[in-house]
Amino acid sequence: MKNSLKCLTVATAMSVFAVPALAAEEVKIGVPSWTGAQAIAHLLAAVVEMRIGGKAELIPGNNATIFQAMDQGKGDIDVHPDVWLPNQESFTKKYVDGAGTVTLSSNPYEGNQGFCVSKDFGEANNITDIADLGRPDVAAQMDSDGNGKGEMWIGAPGWASANVNEVKVRDYGLMDFVEPIRAEESVKTARVKDSIAKGEGYAFYCYKPHAIWYMFDVKMLTEPTYDPAKYVMVQPSDDADWFEKSNVTTKDALKKVQIAWSNSLPERSPAIAEFFSNFSLTADDVSGFAFEISGNGREPEDVARDWVEANPDRVDAWLGL
């Protein structure tokens, strides 16, 4: 009897140790180049690590790279933190509506985009509308390299909005006066700061939410009211002749901005996927994050972790607690 009990005890102990420990849930988060996306990516990572006890890895990439990885579902990149619609509609139509491999959040925040100048430059030259950038006197003040055209930043390489803005420059009749520039957003921010300090003219693509509204005194120019009939935009991912086949002579509609994740994620990391389905922010939230990062020079990870600690009730709601 004693030997039987001893054997049972040993067998039980062996079976306990034979059961593998449950692995922590993991997620790889895509990080596009704009500040708002970087802030949200770090916020998602902070919640996963601080509250779920999982592991989050941040992977830099552009829209195409992130969506392709989510479509493949291998875990190379699981989530896009800041999908702007309809800007990135070519990707959502392909992977969300078409292939059915990506899920789009149903909790968007509102975005607005257009073109800006500093208030001082605008008031000094009576610049209120996008058409004013085509005035020779205004274009001359924006020409910093002496090539006869005023520079205007239209977005970073890989941004769908930069493609839209290049079409707008052409279709608003500005090509003879304005040179559309693509560069990383940090280059734009430095140029805005420098132009204001020197009293020079400069125009740039701008959007809300963004830190720019806290950092500098700028104003958004008016454009023709949004009209879907006058907003025909074909993205390069859809057609190599996108520029010739597009025609945009109207302001963008207000945007819906949300996260998207691979449909393979719930099976691999169900708690993280549930968190993503409940996740929601406001435009003011994102502007505040962006200002802390771009305006105050703080690390995105620190901003995110401080916010999680300061907002337990909102995080609890995302986690279904």
mmCIF file of N, CA, C and O in Angstrom, residues 6 23 32 37 39 58 67 95 99 104 119 127 151 159 196 211 237 239 244 247-248 270 293 300-301 308-309:
data_model
loop_
_atom_site.group_PDB
_atom_site.id
_atom_site.type_symbol
_atom_site.label_atom_id
_atom_site.label_comp_id
_atom_site.label_asym_id
_atom_site.label_seq_id
_atom_site.Cartn_x
_atom_site.Cartn_y
_atom_site.Cartn_z
ATOM 1 N N LYS A 6 3.305 5.704 -2.813
ATOM 2 C CA LYS A 6 4.558 6.374 -3.200
ATOM 3 C C LYS A 6 4.631 6.502 -4.709
ATOM 4 O O LYS A 6 5.001 7.544 -5.259
ATOM 5 N N ALA A 23 2.544 29.860 -22.396
ATOM 6 C CA ALA A 23 3.379 30.953 -22.894
ATOM 7 C C ALA A 23 2.610 32.260 -22.837
ATOM 8 O O ALA A 23 1.388 32.302 -23.015
ATOM 9 N N PRO A 32 4.090 52.851 -38.390
ATOM 10 C CA PRO A 32 4.297 53.790 -39.496
ATOM 11 C C PRO A 32 5.089 55.012 -39.022
ATOM 12 O O PRO A 32 5.333 55.188 -37.822
ATOM 13 N N ALA A 37 0.735 57.677 -35.163
ATOM 14 C CA ALA A 37 0.801 56.222 -35.271
ATOM 15 C C ALA A 37 1.838 55.648 -34.310
ATOM 16 O O ALA A 37 1.625 54.610 -33.679
ATOM 17 N N ALA A 39 2.749 56.974 -31.492
ATOM 18 C CA ALA A 39 2.207 57.093 -30.133
ATOM 19 C C ALA A 39 1.228 55.973 -29.833
ATOM 20 O O ALA A 39 1.276 55.352 -28.756
ATOM 21 N N LEU A 58 7.735 46.105 -31.480
ATOM 22 C CA LEU A 58 7.401 47.169 -32.420
ATOM 23 C C LEU A 58 8.233 47.001 -33.684
ATOM 24 O O LEU A 58 9.462 46.920 -33.632
ATOM 25 N N PHE A 67 0.164 45.957 -43.995
ATOM 26 C CA PHE A 67 -1.033 45.249 -44.438
ATOM 27 C C PHE A 67 -0.692 43.896 -45.064
ATOM 28 O O PHE A 67 -1.403 42.898 -44.854
ATOM 29 N N TYR A 95 -7.756 43.712 -48.273
ATOM 30 C CA TYR A 95 -7.487 42.727 -47.226
ATOM 31 C C TYR A 95 -8.631 42.529 -46.226
ATOM 32 O O TYR A 95 -8.785 41.440 -45.678
ATOM 33 N N ALA A 99 -9.975 39.846 -49.256
ATOM 34 C CA ALA A 99 -9.367 38.601 -48.772
ATOM 35 C C ALA A 99 -9.948 38.134 -47.441
ATOM 36 O O ALA A 99 -9.919 36.947 -47.119
ATOM 37 N N LEU A 104 -10.914 45.265 -39.134
ATOM 38 C CA LEU A 104 -10.842 46.700 -38.896
ATOM 39 C C LEU A 104 -11.665 47.034 -37.660
ATOM 40 O O LEU A 104 -12.816 46.599 -37.530
ATOM 41 N N LYS A 119 0.157 81.437 -39.079
ATOM 42 C CA LYS A 119 -0.814 82.537 -39.039
ATOM 43 C C LYS A 119 -0.177 83.856 -39.438
ATOM 44 O O LYS A 119 -0.802 84.674 -40.126
ATOM 45 N N ILE A 127 -3.525 85.128 -47.045
ATOM 46 C CA ILE A 127 -3.624 83.755 -47.525
ATOM 47 C C ILE A 127 -4.674 83.042 -46.676
ATOM 48 O O ILE A 127 -4.481 82.822 -45.475
ATOM 49 N N GLU A 151 8.182 75.773 -52.177
ATOM 50 C CA GLU A 151 8.107 74.391 -51.703
ATOM 51 C C GLU A 151 6.893 74.196 -50.787
ATOM 52 O O GLU A 151 6.563 75.066 -49.995
ATOM 53 N N TRP A 159 3.139 57.450 -47.768
ATOM 54 C CA TRP A 159 1.830 57.862 -47.260
ATOM 55 C C TRP A 159 0.820 57.941 -48.405
ATOM 56 O O TRP A 159 1.077 58.575 -49.443
ATOM 57 N N ILE A 196 9.107 80.042 -39.429
ATOM 58 C CA ILE A 196 8.471 80.983 -38.511
ATOM 59 C C ILE A 196 9.528 81.865 -37.848
ATOM 60 O O ILE A 196 9.359 83.083 -37.719
ATOM 61 N N ALA A 211 0.454 67.107 -33.176
ATOM 62 C CA ALA A 211 1.138 67.984 -32.221
ATOM 63 C C ALA A 211 1.327 69.394 -32.749
ATOM 64 O O ALA A 211 1.525 70.335 -31.972
ATOM 65 N N SER A 237 -1.092 51.359 -55.339
ATOM 66 C CA SER A 237 -1.280 49.927 -55.077
ATOM 67 C C SER A 237 -2.381 49.326 -55.948
ATOM 68 O O SER A 237 -2.464 48.101 -56.087
ATOM 69 N N ASP A 239 -3.185 50.790 -59.250
ATOM 70 C CA ASP A 239 -2.930 51.012 -60.677
ATOM 71 C C ASP A 239 -1.634 51.786 -60.856
ATOM 72 O O ASP A 239 -1.431 52.819 -60.195
ATOM 73 N N GLU A 244 -2.337 59.663 -63.447
ATOM 74 C CA GLU A 244 -3.101 60.089 -64.619
ATOM 75 C C GLU A 244 -4.597 59.810 -64.462
ATOM 76 O O GLU A 244 -5.440 60.545 -64.994
ATOM 77 N N ASN A 247 -8.309 62.369 -60.117
ATOM 78 C CA ASN A 247 -8.716 63.765 -60.250
ATOM 79 C C ASN A 247 -9.367 64.200 -58.943
ATOM 80 O O ASN A 247 -10.416 63.678 -58.563
ATOM 81 N N VAL A 248 -8.731 65.143 -58.240
ATOM 82 C CA VAL A 248 -9.236 65.587 -56.935
ATOM 83 C C VAL A 248 -9.247 67.106 -56.900
ATOM 84 O O VAL A 248 -8.203 67.751 -56.941
ATOM 85 N N PRO A 270 -5.563 35.409 -27.889
ATOM 86 C CA PRO A 270 -6.974 35.827 -27.776
ATOM 87 C C PRO A 270 -7.202 37.025 -26.876
ATOM 88 O O PRO A 270 -8.060 37.863 -27.164
ATOM 89 N N ILE A 293 5.411 63.918 -27.517
ATOM 90 C CA ILE A 293 6.534 63.317 -28.245
ATOM 91 C C ILE A 293 7.260 64.358 -29.101
ATOM 92 O O ILE A 293 8.479 64.538 -28.986
ATOM 93 N N PRO A 300 8.262 58.018 -26.867
ATOM 94 C CA PRO A 300 6.902 57.481 -26.983
ATOM 95 C C PRO A 300 6.584 56.417 -25.940
ATOM 96 O O PRO A 300 5.470 56.368 -25.419
ATOM 97 N N GLU A 301 7.550 55.578 -25.617
ATOM 98 C CA GLU A 301 7.322 54.533 -24.622
ATOM 99 C C GLU A 301 6.997 55.129 -23.255
ATOM 100 O O GLU A 301 6.094 54.645 -22.555
ATOM 101 N N VAL A 308 -1.010 55.001 -19.353
ATOM 102 C CA VAL A 308 -1.661 53.784 -18.857
ATOM 103 C C VAL A 308 -1.815 53.837 -17.336
ATOM 104 O O VAL A 308 -2.867 53.496 -16.790
ATOM 105 N N GLU A 309 -0.785 54.282 -16.655
ATOM 106 C CA GLU A 309 -0.841 54.369 -15.192
ATOM 107 C C GLU A 309 -1.827 55.427 -14.720
ATOM 108 O O GLU A 309 -2.456 55.279 -13.671
#
